[in-house]
mmCIF file of C-alpha atoms in Angstrom:
data_model
loop_
_atom_site.group_PDB
_atom_site.id
_atom_site.type_symbol
_atom_site.label_atom_id
_atom_site.label_comp_id
_atom_site.label_asym_id
_atom_site.label_seq_id
_atom_site.Cartn_x
_atom_site.Cartn_y
_atom_site.Cartn_z
ATOM 1 C CA MET A 19 18.058 2.002 -30.706
ATOM 2 C CA THR A 20 15.806 4.823 -31.918
ATOM 3 C CA SER A 21 12.862 5.710 -29.697
ATOM 4 C CA ALA A 22 9.491 6.117 -31.363
ATOM 5 C CA PRO A 23 7.551 9.374 -31.601
ATOM 6 C CA LEU A 24 4.754 9.890 -29.103
ATOM 7 C CA SER A 25 1.548 8.014 -29.855
ATOM 8 C CA PRO A 26 -1.773 9.886 -30.214
ATOM 9 C CA ALA A 27 -2.701 8.749 -26.692
ATOM 10 C CA GLN A 28 0.592 10.033 -25.299
ATOM 11 C CA LEU A 29 0.206 13.359 -27.126
ATOM 12 C CA LEU A 30 -3.263 13.733 -25.618
ATOM 13 C CA ALA A 31 -1.861 12.987 -22.162
ATOM 14 C CA VAL A 32 0.823 15.661 -22.604
ATOM 15 C CA HIS A 33 -1.810 18.224 -23.568
ATOM 16 C CA GLN A 34 -3.931 17.329 -20.547
ATOM 17 C CA LEU A 35 -0.886 17.624 -18.278
ATOM 18 C CA LEU A 36 -0.038 21.045 -19.709
ATOM 19 C CA ASP A 37 -3.656 22.157 -19.350
ATOM 20 C CA GLY A 38 -3.491 21.476 -15.617
ATOM 21 C CA VAL A 39 -0.157 23.223 -15.114
ATOM 22 C CA ALA A 40 -1.204 26.256 -17.173
ATOM 23 C CA GLU A 41 -4.437 26.566 -15.168
ATOM 24 C CA ARG A 42 -2.529 26.488 -11.869
ATOM 25 C CA GLN A 43 -0.127 29.161 -13.116
ATOM 26 C CA ARG A 44 -2.983 31.419 -14.178
ATOM 27 C CA HIS A 45 -4.543 30.953 -10.738
ATOM 28 C CA ASP A 46 -1.271 31.769 -8.936
ATOM 29 C CA PHE A 47 -0.389 34.765 -11.107
ATOM 30 C CA GLY A 48 -0.493 37.978 -9.085
ATOM 31 C CA HIS A 49 -0.648 36.110 -5.755
ATOM 32 C CA ILE A 50 2.854 34.734 -5.380
ATOM 33 C CA VAL A 51 6.093 35.623 -3.576
ATOM 34 C CA SER A 52 9.461 34.897 -5.179
ATOM 35 C CA ASP A 53 12.782 33.726 -3.748
ATOM 36 C CA VAL A 54 16.271 34.316 -5.129
ATOM 37 C CA LYS A 55 18.242 31.281 -6.332
ATOM 38 C CA PRO A 56 22.033 31.043 -5.861
ATOM 39 C CA ASP A 57 22.598 32.261 -9.447
ATOM 40 C CA GLY A 58 20.579 35.410 -8.741
ATOM 41 C CA SER A 59 17.507 34.400 -10.738
ATOM 42 C CA LEU A 60 14.045 34.220 -9.211
ATOM 43 C CA ILE A 61 11.992 31.181 -8.300
ATOM 44 C CA THR A 62 8.481 30.840 -6.903
ATOM 45 C CA ALA A 63 6.492 28.062 -5.283
ATOM 46 C CA CYS A 64 4.618 27.845 -8.570
ATOM 47 C CA ASP A 65 7.895 27.108 -10.421
ATOM 48 C CA ARG A 66 8.608 24.253 -8.020
ATOM 49 C CA TRP A 67 5.083 22.834 -8.144
ATOM 50 C CA SER A 68 5.005 23.054 -11.951
ATOM 51 C CA ASP A 69 8.360 21.307 -12.243
ATOM 52 C CA GLU A 70 7.385 18.458 -9.911
ATOM 53 C CA THR A 71 4.039 17.997 -11.656
ATOM 54 C CA LEU A 72 5.561 17.892 -15.138
ATOM 55 C CA VAL A 73 8.388 15.538 -14.159
ATOM 56 C CA LYS A 74 5.964 13.102 -12.519
ATOM 57 C CA GLY A 75 3.581 13.395 -15.441
ATOM 58 C CA PHE A 76 6.176 12.632 -18.104
ATOM 59 C CA ALA A 77 7.414 9.636 -16.086
ATOM 60 C CA GLN A 78 3.896 8.227 -16.279
ATOM 61 C CA ILE A 79 3.359 9.093 -19.941
ATOM 62 C CA CYS A 80 6.720 7.683 -21.072
ATOM 63 C CA SER A 81 8.008 5.185 -18.561
ATOM 64 C CA GLY A 82 11.790 4.987 -18.514
ATOM 65 C CA GLU A 83 12.414 8.399 -20.077
ATOM 66 C CA SER A 84 14.275 10.862 -17.841
ATOM 67 C CA THR A 85 13.592 14.574 -17.505
ATOM 68 C CA LEU A 86 16.149 17.374 -17.569
ATOM 69 C CA SER A 87 14.676 20.508 -16.018
ATOM 70 C CA GLU A 88 15.641 23.946 -14.813
ATOM 71 C CA GLU A 89 14.376 23.276 -11.298
ATOM 72 C CA GLY A 90 15.349 19.594 -11.067
ATOM 73 C CA GLU A 91 17.872 17.221 -12.633
ATOM 74 C CA LYS A 92 20.384 19.153 -14.737
ATOM 75 C CA HIS A 93 22.664 16.361 -15.958
ATOM 76 C CA CYS A 94 22.082 15.321 -19.553
ATOM 77 C CA PRO A 95 20.345 11.918 -19.514
ATOM 78 C CA ALA A 96 22.019 8.896 -21.080
ATOM 79 C CA THR A 97 18.801 7.471 -22.537
ATOM 80 C CA SER A 98 18.064 7.935 -26.239
ATOM 81 C CA ALA A 99 14.801 9.690 -25.378
ATOM 82 C CA PHE A 100 14.352 12.271 -22.618
ATOM 83 C CA TRP A 101 12.399 15.407 -21.770
ATOM 84 C CA VAL A 102 13.741 18.952 -21.403
ATOM 85 C CA VAL A 103 11.563 21.245 -19.309
ATOM 86 C CA ASP A 104 11.415 24.861 -18.220
ATOM 87 C CA PRO A 105 8.287 24.789 -16.047
ATOM 88 C CA LEU A 106 7.931 28.564 -15.956
ATOM 89 C CA ASP A 107 10.101 30.492 -18.370
ATOM 90 C CA GLY A 108 9.891 34.176 -17.493
ATOM 91 C CA THR A 109 9.688 33.964 -13.711
ATOM 92 C CA THR A 110 10.789 37.600 -13.401
ATOM 93 C CA ASN A 111 7.761 38.662 -15.467
ATOM 94 C CA PHE A 112 5.495 36.283 -13.549
ATOM 95 C CA ALA A 113 6.681 37.493 -10.134
ATOM 96 C CA ALA A 114 6.486 41.162 -11.162
ATOM 97 C CA GLY A 115 2.908 40.862 -12.383
ATOM 98 C CA ILE A 116 3.781 41.091 -16.073
ATOM 99 C CA PRO A 117 1.417 38.635 -17.801
ATOM 100 C CA TYR A 118 3.848 37.062 -20.257
ATOM 101 C CA TRP A 119 5.592 33.791 -19.505
ATOM 102 C CA ALA A 120 5.724 30.266 -20.908
ATOM 103 C CA ILE A 121 5.857 26.572 -20.146
ATOM 104 C CA SER A 122 8.570 25.133 -22.393
ATOM 105 C CA VAL A 123 8.709 21.375 -23.001
ATOM 106 C CA ALA A 124 10.617 19.325 -25.563
ATOM 107 C CA ARG A 125 11.126 15.594 -25.908
ATOM 108 C CA PHE A 126 14.534 14.729 -27.328
ATOM 109 C CA VAL A 127 15.159 11.574 -29.343
ATOM 110 C CA ASP A 128 18.697 10.712 -30.405
ATOM 111 C CA GLY A 129 20.048 14.148 -29.549
ATOM 112 C CA ARG A 130 17.406 16.292 -31.230
ATOM 113 C CA PRO A 131 13.944 17.519 -30.225
ATOM 114 C CA MET A 132 11.242 15.230 -31.610
ATOM 115 C CA GLU A 133 8.190 16.941 -30.088
ATOM 116 C CA ALA A 134 7.917 20.439 -28.636
ATOM 117 C CA PHE A 135 5.231 22.227 -26.644
ATOM 118 C CA LEU A 136 5.284 25.932 -25.774
ATOM 119 C CA ASP A 137 2.320 27.076 -23.709
ATOM 120 C CA ILE A 138 1.619 30.762 -23.027
ATOM 121 C CA PRO A 139 -0.880 30.542 -20.153
ATOM 122 C CA SER A 140 -1.883 34.209 -20.041
ATOM 123 C CA LEU A 141 -2.799 34.189 -23.746
ATOM 124 C CA ARG A 142 -4.205 30.652 -23.707
ATOM 125 C CA GLN A 143 -1.977 29.820 -26.650
ATOM 126 C CA ARG A 144 -0.085 26.597 -27.243
ATOM 127 C CA ILE A 145 2.499 26.105 -29.950
ATOM 128 C CA VAL A 146 3.269 22.513 -30.877
ATOM 129 C CA ALA A 147 5.917 21.165 -33.233
ATOM 130 C CA ILE A 148 6.630 17.596 -34.323
ATOM 131 C CA ARG A 149 9.849 16.810 -36.142
ATOM 132 C CA GLY A 150 9.226 16.394 -39.855
ATOM 133 C CA ARG A 151 5.508 17.170 -39.575
ATOM 134 C CA GLY A 152 5.337 20.912 -38.902
ATOM 135 C CA ALA A 153 4.153 23.317 -36.230
ATOM 136 C CA TRP A 154 0.793 24.609 -35.032
ATOM 137 C CA ARG A 155 -0.588 27.340 -32.789
ATOM 138 C CA ASN A 156 -3.846 26.358 -31.066
ATOM 139 C CA GLY A 157 -4.319 23.692 -33.713
ATOM 140 C CA LYS A 158 -3.806 26.016 -36.699
ATOM 141 C CA ARG A 159 -0.802 25.195 -38.858
ATOM 142 C CA LEU A 160 2.035 27.721 -38.936
ATOM 143 C CA THR A 161 3.808 28.148 -42.267
ATOM 144 C CA ALA A 162 6.814 29.977 -43.635
ATOM 145 C CA GLU A 163 4.482 31.898 -45.936
ATOM 146 C CA THR A 164 2.332 33.308 -43.147
ATOM 147 C CA ARG A 165 5.469 34.084 -41.125
ATOM 148 C CA LEU A 166 7.078 36.075 -43.938
ATOM 149 C CA ALA A 167 3.801 37.820 -44.751
ATOM 150 C CA ALA A 168 3.658 39.337 -41.268
ATOM 151 C CA GLY A 169 6.065 42.076 -42.351
ATOM 152 C CA SER A 170 7.645 42.646 -38.939
ATOM 153 C CA ALA A 171 10.716 44.862 -38.591
ATOM 154 C CA CYS A 172 11.336 43.938 -34.952
ATOM 155 C CA VAL A 173 14.362 42.161 -33.490
ATOM 156 C CA SER A 174 14.113 40.533 -30.077
ATOM 157 C CA LEU A 175 17.009 40.786 -27.630
ATOM 158 C CA CYS A 176 17.459 39.367 -24.159
ATOM 159 C CA SER A 177 18.618 41.675 -21.373
ATOM 160 C CA ARG A 178 22.209 40.382 -21.588
ATOM 161 C CA ALA A 179 22.290 40.869 -25.357
ATOM 162 C CA ILE A 180 21.842 44.620 -24.953
ATOM 163 C CA ARG A 181 25.620 44.890 -24.687
ATOM 164 C CA VAL A 182 25.881 44.496 -28.462
ATOM 165 C CA LEU A 183 24.503 48.041 -28.702
ATOM 166 C CA GLN A 184 27.556 49.281 -26.794
ATOM 167 C CA ARG A 185 30.033 47.137 -28.679
ATOM 168 C CA ARG A 186 28.761 48.342 -32.055
ATOM 169 C CA HIS A 187 27.682 51.806 -30.937
ATOM 170 C CA GLN A 188 29.044 53.371 -34.110
ATOM 171 C CA GLU A 189 26.319 51.667 -36.146
ATOM 172 C CA PRO A 190 22.539 52.005 -35.961
ATOM 173 C CA PHE A 191 20.892 48.757 -34.871
ATOM 174 C CA PRO A 192 19.171 47.135 -37.883
ATOM 175 C CA GLY A 193 15.704 46.727 -36.417
ATOM 176 C CA LYS A 194 13.128 47.838 -33.876
ATOM 177 C CA ILE A 195 14.246 46.343 -30.576
ATOM 178 C CA ARG A 196 11.928 44.278 -28.407
ATOM 179 C CA LEU A 197 12.754 42.687 -25.023
ATOM 180 C CA LEU A 198 10.064 40.213 -24.073
ATOM 181 C CA GLY A 199 11.793 38.828 -20.989
ATOM 182 C CA VAL A 200 11.098 35.185 -21.894
ATOM 183 C CA ALA A 201 13.890 33.349 -23.712
ATOM 184 C CA SER A 202 11.721 30.678 -25.308
ATOM 185 C CA LEU A 203 9.214 33.242 -26.563
ATOM 186 C CA ASN A 204 11.977 35.580 -27.764
ATOM 187 C CA LEU A 205 13.184 32.780 -30.034
ATOM 188 C CA VAL A 206 9.819 31.470 -31.158
ATOM 189 C CA SER A 207 8.709 35.010 -32.022
ATOM 190 C CA VAL A 208 10.823 34.616 -35.168
ATOM 191 C CA ALA A 209 8.993 31.464 -36.230
ATOM 192 C CA MET A 210 5.646 33.193 -35.696
ATOM 193 C CA GLY A 211 6.544 36.285 -37.723
ATOM 194 C CA GLN A 212 6.449 38.638 -34.749
ATOM 195 C CA THR A 213 10.139 39.451 -35.227
ATOM 196 C CA VAL A 214 12.682 38.986 -38.016
ATOM 197 C CA ALA A 215 15.428 37.837 -35.654
ATOM 198 C CA ALA A 216 16.140 37.050 -32.016
ATOM 199 C CA LEU A 217 19.444 37.171 -30.162
ATOM 200 C CA GLU A 218 19.867 35.296 -26.888
ATOM 201 C CA ALA A 219 23.157 35.721 -25.016
ATOM 202 C CA THR A 220 23.053 32.951 -22.401
ATOM 203 C CA PRO A 221 20.062 30.635 -22.905
ATOM 204 C CA LYS A 222 20.184 27.253 -21.196
ATOM 205 C CA ILE A 223 19.069 24.102 -22.948
ATOM 206 C CA TRP A 224 15.653 24.241 -21.249
ATOM 207 C CA ASP A 225 15.152 27.806 -22.494
ATOM 208 C CA LEU A 226 15.672 26.969 -26.131
ATOM 209 C CA ALA A 227 14.745 23.298 -26.598
ATOM 210 C CA ALA A 228 11.104 23.732 -27.626
ATOM 211 C CA ALA A 229 11.628 26.915 -29.650
ATOM 212 C CA TRP A 230 14.500 25.238 -31.511
ATOM 213 C CA LEU A 231 12.182 22.628 -33.029
ATOM 214 C CA VAL A 232 9.519 25.204 -33.937
ATOM 215 C CA LEU A 233 12.171 27.289 -35.715
ATOM 216 C CA SER A 234 13.483 24.230 -37.521
ATOM 217 C CA GLU A 235 10.061 23.107 -38.700
ATOM 218 C CA LEU A 236 9.354 26.562 -40.151
ATOM 219 C CA GLY A 237 12.678 26.830 -41.966
ATOM 220 C CA CYS A 238 14.183 29.555 -39.781
ATOM 221 C CA PRO A 239 18.005 29.474 -39.845
ATOM 222 C CA VAL A 240 19.729 29.287 -36.476
ATOM 223 C CA LEU A 241 23.344 30.198 -35.730
ATOM 224 C CA TRP A 242 24.887 28.725 -32.587
ATOM 225 C CA LEU A 243 27.483 31.295 -31.591
ATOM 226 C CA ARG A 244 29.531 29.059 -29.278
ATOM 227 C CA GLU A 245 28.162 25.793 -27.859
ATOM 228 C CA ASP A 246 26.086 23.591 -30.177
ATOM 229 C CA PRO A 247 23.206 21.724 -28.488
ATOM 230 C CA THR A 248 23.362 18.997 -31.119
ATOM 231 C CA ALA A 249 26.528 17.837 -29.339
ATOM 232 C CA LEU A 250 25.070 17.198 -25.876
ATOM 233 C CA VAL A 251 27.127 14.702 -23.895
ATOM 234 C CA PRO A 252 25.290 12.219 -21.640
ATOM 235 C CA GLY A 253 26.060 12.891 -17.988
ATOM 236 C CA ARG A 254 27.232 16.469 -18.535
ATOM 237 C CA ASP A 255 26.051 18.985 -15.952
ATOM 238 C CA LEU A 256 24.222 21.672 -17.943
ATOM 239 C CA SER A 257 23.488 23.939 -14.962
ATOM 240 C CA ASP A 258 25.828 26.685 -16.115
ATOM 241 C CA VAL A 259 26.115 25.949 -19.833
ATOM 242 C CA GLY A 260 24.798 28.684 -22.098
ATOM 243 C CA PHE A 261 24.073 28.324 -25.801
ATOM 244 C CA PRO A 262 24.325 31.835 -27.313
ATOM 245 C CA VAL A 263 22.172 31.838 -30.409
ATOM 246 C CA LEU A 264 20.927 34.002 -33.252
ATOM 247 C CA ALA A 265 17.683 32.939 -34.918
ATOM 248 C CA ALA A 266 16.400 34.641 -38.068
ATOM 249 C CA SER A 267 13.451 34.523 -40.423
ATOM 250 C CA SER A 268 15.679 34.024 -43.488
ATOM 251 C CA GLU A 269 19.291 33.559 -44.504
ATOM 252 C CA GLU A 270 19.320 37.204 -45.571
ATOM 253 C CA GLN A 271 18.276 38.353 -42.100
ATOM 254 C CA LEU A 272 20.788 35.978 -40.507
ATOM 255 C CA THR A 273 23.601 37.478 -42.575
ATOM 256 C CA ARG A 274 22.458 41.016 -41.714
ATOM 257 C CA LEU A 275 22.349 40.340 -37.963
ATOM 258 C CA ARG A 276 25.343 38.003 -37.761
ATOM 259 C CA PRO A 277 27.943 40.694 -36.930
ATOM 260 C CA TRP A 278 25.757 41.801 -34.027
ATOM 261 C CA GLY A 279 25.410 38.255 -32.786
ATOM 262 C CA GLU A 280 29.130 37.572 -33.032
ATOM 263 C CA SER A 281 29.880 40.736 -31.065
ATOM 264 C CA LEU A 282 28.356 38.986 -28.040
ATOM 265 C CA LEU A 283 31.485 36.846 -27.856
ATOM 266 C CA LEU A 284 33.908 39.759 -27.757
ATOM 267 C CA PRO A 285 35.734 40.278 -24.427
#
């Protein structure tokens, strides 16, 4: 049975929920202490509060739909529709006082994101995508034409992807390197024309879920370098599952960067 897209009333409720979480994060920014999780990554009280608030909110907006989140339940739900949440993507930036982080939310239906919401609280920007209908930033439609017209020569890497520079040290890197420190925003930077490609070495499903739909709606090719998130198995523990990925603004850029992406998988 295929679950329906969100209704206008449900979409409004999601926006109101995100408004409240984004406001709390802006308030807490610069006044928070972080802890270290078992995997070595950072977490703050704001991460935990944001996660709990979003999970409770989505349960009210869509009764019966589970939520998979970085700070909560990490087993892939068995229902045809479920939410995938990173309540505060870029905690290291947030905790260090670097004003660039995101709230990443996607609602999956039948194994693919149906609706996606990426909020950048510090910039008061929200990117929304709906499968088959397009993508918008603060209500203004994003298009492939405006993306390609940006003329960027930048390529976004994550900190773990830097190793490709060592593995292919005999060749100059084909782009101006940027490290934003936020996986979801690294990827969506391609869709917005800020970069021509983005390489993520170990993103989790909650890092990439929302950006994936934005990229798809704007015609940006994506190469899954190992695991493919279209093959999620209900009940699987996704705590330690990475989905190395190369996203590009065009097939030409994907071909140009592909050898660099594939070098991530070398021993």
